[in-house]
């Protein structure tokens, strides 16, 4: 079975400092992994995805994530946080039956001025 | 390109009442998904359609929830009768195909059962 664990339910950073949102996954086969962002009262938006190509994946708005098979991790990073990055972030793995997405519990990112 | 449309955006009902949600996916997208997102949790898949056929409904509480996708385009999700624990945001998503393709999400319908 596939699953994801987001290691922090809430992360708070200051504007201009780096962001690190941690995610570990469990999968019985080579997974597809995603990060989605959800701003208040808005739909989920795809930040980036890993589908067995390059292990360092670049996404929108300066975010990137690195797939590390040995550590079963897919952490999301950004060099410099912006106020507009404040939102809920979900680490997601694609299920065995094509298309089904399995979401983590989410990490709420707060950005202080 | 128009996104995934959902209506209504908000709904408040009493327990034991019925409610229906509507979703219009992105034009040409073959696959449609309904997710339930309870406050403080990640979305959970309820049902997946490929065109107008059901691919996965293993987590759909079939004693009270039903869904259909007529003509492989629009979809409705119904709850009858509603329970307090059904209070959640119901998200619709679509994608060109299953597998690792990106899913595009609608804004969701926030259901409150009192």
Short mmCIF file of C-alpha atoms in Angstrom, two decimals:
data_model
loop_
_atom_site.label_atom_id
_atom_site.label_comp_id
_atom_site.label_asym_id
_atom_site.label_seq_id
_atom_site.Cartn_x
_atom_site.Cartn_y
_atom_site.Cartn_z
CA UNK A 1 0.00 0.00 0.00
CA UNK A 2 1.08 3.57 -0.62
CA UNK A 3 1.14 6.28 2.03
CA UNK A 4 2.77 9.59 2.83
CA UNK A 5 3.70 11.13 6.15
CA UNK A 6 4.20 14.84 6.51
CA UNK A 7 6.47 15.27 9.47
CA UNK A 8 5.31 18.72 10.53
CA UNK A 9 1.72 19.87 10.87
CA UNK A 10 2.79 23.50 11.07
CA UNK A 11 5.92 25.37 9.98
CA UNK A 12 6.58 29.04 10.64
CA UNK A 13 9.33 31.02 8.89
CA UNK A 14 10.26 34.65 8.47
CA UNK A 15 9.94 36.31 5.09
CA UNK A 16 13.16 35.92 3.11
CA UNK A 17 14.34 32.81 4.97
CA UNK A 18 14.42 29.27 3.56
CA UNK A 19 11.44 26.94 3.63
CA UNK A 20 11.65 23.20 4.31
CA UNK A 21 8.53 21.04 4.39
CA UNK A 22 9.26 17.40 5.09
CA UNK A 23 7.58 14.36 3.57
CA UNK A 24 8.31 10.64 3.78
CA UNK A 25 6.56 8.14 1.58
CA UNK A 26 5.89 4.43 1.55
CA UNK A 27 5.35 2.57 -1.70
CA UNK A 28 5.71 -0.98 -2.85
CA UNK A 29 6.77 0.16 -6.30
CA UNK A 30 8.36 3.18 -7.96
CA UNK A 31 6.02 5.99 -7.02
CA UNK A 32 4.83 9.19 -8.61
CA UNK A 33 5.02 11.98 -6.05
CA UNK A 34 3.49 15.42 -5.99
CA UNK A 35 3.29 18.54 -3.89
CA UNK A 36 0.03 20.49 -3.95
CA UNK A 37 -0.72 23.85 -2.34
CA UNK A 38 -4.08 25.01 -1.02
CA UNK A 39 -4.67 28.67 -0.28
CA UNK A 40 -7.67 29.55 1.91
CA UNK A 41 -10.96 29.16 0.08
CA UNK A 42 -9.19 28.20 -3.12
CA UNK A 43 -8.72 24.95 -4.98
CA UNK A 44 -5.66 22.73 -4.81
CA UNK A 45 -2.87 23.70 -7.17
CA UNK A 46 -0.02 21.49 -8.32
CA UNK A 47 3.40 22.82 -7.31
CA UNK A 48 5.53 20.06 -8.81
CA UNK A 49 5.64 16.35 -9.60
CA UNK A 50 8.16 13.54 -9.72
CA UNK A 51 7.57 10.71 -12.17
CA UNK A 52 10.85 8.75 -12.26
CA UNK A 53 12.81 11.27 -14.31
CA UNK A 54 15.26 13.72 -12.69
CA UNK A 55 15.37 13.33 -8.91
CA UNK A 56 15.52 17.11 -8.37
CA UNK A 57 12.22 18.54 -9.47
CA UNK A 58 11.62 22.23 -9.98
CA UNK A 59 8.13 23.62 -9.61
CA UNK A 60 6.28 26.88 -9.74
CA UNK A 61 6.97 29.94 -7.58
CA UNK A 62 10.56 28.92 -6.85
CA UNK A 63 9.75 25.66 -5.09
CA UNK A 64 11.69 22.46 -5.66
CA UNK A 65 11.79 18.96 -4.21
CA UNK A 66 14.31 16.15 -4.24
CA UNK A 67 13.36 12.50 -4.52
CA UNK A 68 15.62 10.39 -2.29
CA UNK A 69 14.85 6.71 -2.67
CA UNK A 70 17.31 5.61 0.02
CA UNK A 71 15.59 7.86 2.56
CA UNK A 72 12.07 7.45 1.10
CA UNK A 73 11.77 11.21 1.28
CA UNK A 74 10.43 13.97 -0.97
CA UNK A 75 11.03 17.20 0.94
CA UNK A 76 9.85 20.53 -0.45
CA UNK A 77 12.17 23.54 -0.30
CA UNK A 78 12.33 27.16 -1.31
CA UNK A 79 15.36 29.41 -0.81
CA UNK A 80 13.45 32.50 0.26
CA UNK A 81 9.92 32.62 1.63
CA UNK A 82 7.42 35.20 0.50
CA UNK A 83 4.31 36.31 2.34
CA UNK A 84 2.18 34.88 -0.46
CA UNK A 85 3.58 31.39 0.26
CA UNK A 86 1.46 31.14 3.41
CA UNK A 87 -0.89 28.23 2.74
CA UNK A 88 -1.50 24.52 3.36
CA UNK A 89 0.86 22.16 1.54
CA UNK A 90 0.13 18.53 0.77
CA UNK A 91 2.57 15.79 -0.14
CA UNK A 92 0.87 13.25 -2.38
CA UNK A 93 1.67 9.81 -3.78
CA UNK A 94 -0.08 8.21 -6.72
CA UNK A 95 -1.79 4.95 -5.88
CA UNK A 96 -1.24 1.59 -7.48
CA UNK A 97 -4.47 1.83 -9.48
CA UNK A 98 -3.61 4.61 -11.88
CA UNK A 99 -4.67 8.08 -10.99
CA UNK A 100 -5.70 7.67 -7.37
CA UNK A 101 -3.92 10.28 -5.25
CA UNK A 102 -3.14 9.58 -1.61
CA UNK A 103 -2.68 12.78 0.36
CA UNK A 104 -0.68 13.45 3.48
CA UNK A 105 -2.22 15.26 6.40
CA UNK A 106 -0.90 18.61 5.26
CA UNK A 107 1.59 21.17 6.58
CA UNK A 108 0.43 24.68 7.28
CA UNK A 109 3.10 27.21 6.36
CA UNK A 110 3.05 30.58 8.10
CA UNK A 111 5.29 33.41 6.91
CA UNK A 112 6.08 36.21 9.33
CA UNK A 113 7.02 39.69 8.08
CA UNK B 1 -9.03 27.19 -20.64
CA UNK B 2 -11.87 27.04 -18.14
CA UNK B 3 -11.14 25.18 -14.93
CA UNK B 4 -13.16 22.60 -13.04
CA UNK B 5 -16.50 24.08 -12.00
CA UNK B 6 -18.40 23.04 -8.89
CA UNK B 7 -21.68 24.11 -7.37
CA UNK B 8 -22.89 25.06 -4.92
CA UNK B 9 -19.88 26.53 -3.13
CA UNK B 10 -21.51 26.26 0.28
CA UNK B 11 -24.37 24.20 1.65
CA UNK B 12 -25.86 23.90 5.11
CA UNK B 13 -28.34 21.11 5.83
CA UNK B 14 -29.74 19.28 8.82
CA UNK B 15 -28.83 15.67 9.52
CA UNK B 16 -30.97 13.12 7.70
CA UNK B 17 -31.59 15.55 4.84
CA UNK B 18 -30.34 14.94 1.31
CA UNK B 19 -27.86 17.00 -0.68
CA UNK B 20 -26.36 16.92 -4.16
CA UNK B 21 -23.20 18.43 -5.56
CA UNK B 22 -22.42 19.09 -9.19
CA UNK B 23 -19.13 19.08 -11.05
CA UNK B 24 -18.22 20.09 -14.59
CA UNK B 25 -14.70 18.95 -15.48
CA UNK B 26 -12.29 20.55 -17.90
CA UNK B 27 -13.41 19.93 -21.44
CA UNK B 28 -11.94 16.75 -22.89
CA UNK B 29 -10.78 15.30 -19.59
CA UNK B 30 -11.68 11.63 -19.47
CA UNK B 31 -11.10 11.04 -15.79
CA UNK B 32 -13.10 12.62 -12.98
CA UNK B 33 -12.55 12.28 -9.24
CA UNK B 34 -14.54 13.15 -6.14
CA UNK B 35 -12.61 13.72 -2.91
CA UNK B 36 -13.79 14.38 0.64
CA UNK B 37 -11.64 16.73 2.74
CA UNK B 38 -12.49 16.81 6.42
CA UNK B 39 -11.21 19.83 8.33
CA UNK B 40 -7.55 19.39 9.27
CA UNK B 41 -7.01 16.41 6.98
CA UNK B 42 -5.85 15.76 3.45
CA UNK B 43 -8.40 14.95 0.76
CA UNK B 44 -9.54 11.33 0.52
CA UNK B 45 -10.70 9.80 -2.76
CA UNK B 46 -14.36 8.81 -2.78
CA UNK B 47 -14.82 7.75 -6.39
CA UNK B 48 -12.99 7.82 -9.73
CA UNK B 49 -14.68 7.76 -13.14
CA UNK B 50 -13.07 6.99 -16.47
CA UNK B 51 -15.47 8.48 -19.02
CA UNK B 52 -18.81 7.31 -17.58
CA UNK B 53 -17.55 4.12 -15.95
CA UNK B 54 -16.48 3.71 -12.32
CA UNK B 55 -12.80 2.83 -11.84
CA UNK B 56 -12.55 2.98 -8.07
CA UNK B 57 -15.30 3.48 -5.49
CA UNK B 58 -13.76 1.43 -2.71
CA UNK B 59 -13.92 4.28 -0.19
CA UNK B 60 -17.40 5.51 -1.07
CA UNK B 61 -19.92 4.85 1.76
CA UNK B 62 -22.42 3.28 -0.57
CA UNK B 63 -25.20 3.08 2.00
CA UNK B 64 -25.60 6.86 1.83
CA UNK B 65 -23.39 8.22 -0.95
CA UNK B 66 -23.97 7.83 -4.66
CA UNK B 67 -22.38 9.36 -7.73
CA UNK B 68 -22.95 9.32 -11.43
CA UNK B 69 -21.33 10.73 -14.51
CA UNK B 70 -23.83 10.93 -17.31
CA UNK B 71 -22.45 10.92 -20.85
CA UNK B 72 -18.93 11.00 -19.49
CA UNK B 73 -18.94 14.74 -18.79
CA UNK B 74 -20.69 16.31 -15.77
CA UNK B 75 -20.98 14.45 -12.51
CA UNK B 76 -23.18 14.62 -9.43
CA UNK B 77 -22.44 13.35 -5.95
CA UNK B 78 -25.37 12.75 -3.62
CA UNK B 79 -25.63 12.11 0.09
CA UNK B 80 -28.86 10.64 1.44
CA UNK B 81 -29.35 10.82 4.37
CA UNK B 82 -26.60 13.10 5.64
CA UNK B 83 -24.85 12.57 8.97
CA UNK B 84 -22.96 15.06 11.11
CA UNK B 85 -19.66 13.43 10.16
CA UNK B 86 -20.29 14.22 6.49
CA UNK B 87 -19.41 17.85 7.18
CA UNK B 88 -16.44 18.45 4.90
CA UNK B 89 -15.29 20.05 1.68
CA UNK B 90 -16.13 17.96 -1.36
CA UNK B 91 -13.58 18.41 -4.12
CA UNK B 92 -13.95 17.47 -7.75
CA UNK B 93 -10.89 16.97 -9.95
CA UNK B 94 -10.29 15.95 -13.53
CA UNK B 95 -7.36 14.78 -15.60
CA UNK B 96 -6.79 13.82 -19.22
CA UNK B 97 -6.08 10.22 -18.18
CA UNK B 98 -5.29 8.28 -15.03
CA UNK B 99 -1.76 7.41 -13.95
CA UNK B 100 0.67 10.19 -13.14
CA UNK B 101 -1.04 12.97 -15.03
CA UNK B 102 -1.78 16.12 -13.12
CA UNK B 103 -5.23 16.40 -11.58
CA UNK B 104 -6.94 19.76 -11.80
CA UNK B 105 -9.10 20.60 -8.81
CA UNK B 106 -12.23 22.66 -8.54
CA UNK B 107 -12.83 25.13 -5.69
CA UNK B 108 -14.88 22.61 -3.72
CA UNK B 109 -18.25 22.59 -1.98
CA UNK B 110 -18.19 23.18 1.75
CA UNK B 111 -20.94 21.11 3.39
CA UNK B 112 -22.06 21.74 6.95
CA UNK B 113 -24.45 19.23 8.51
CA UNK B 114 -26.19 20.46 11.66
#
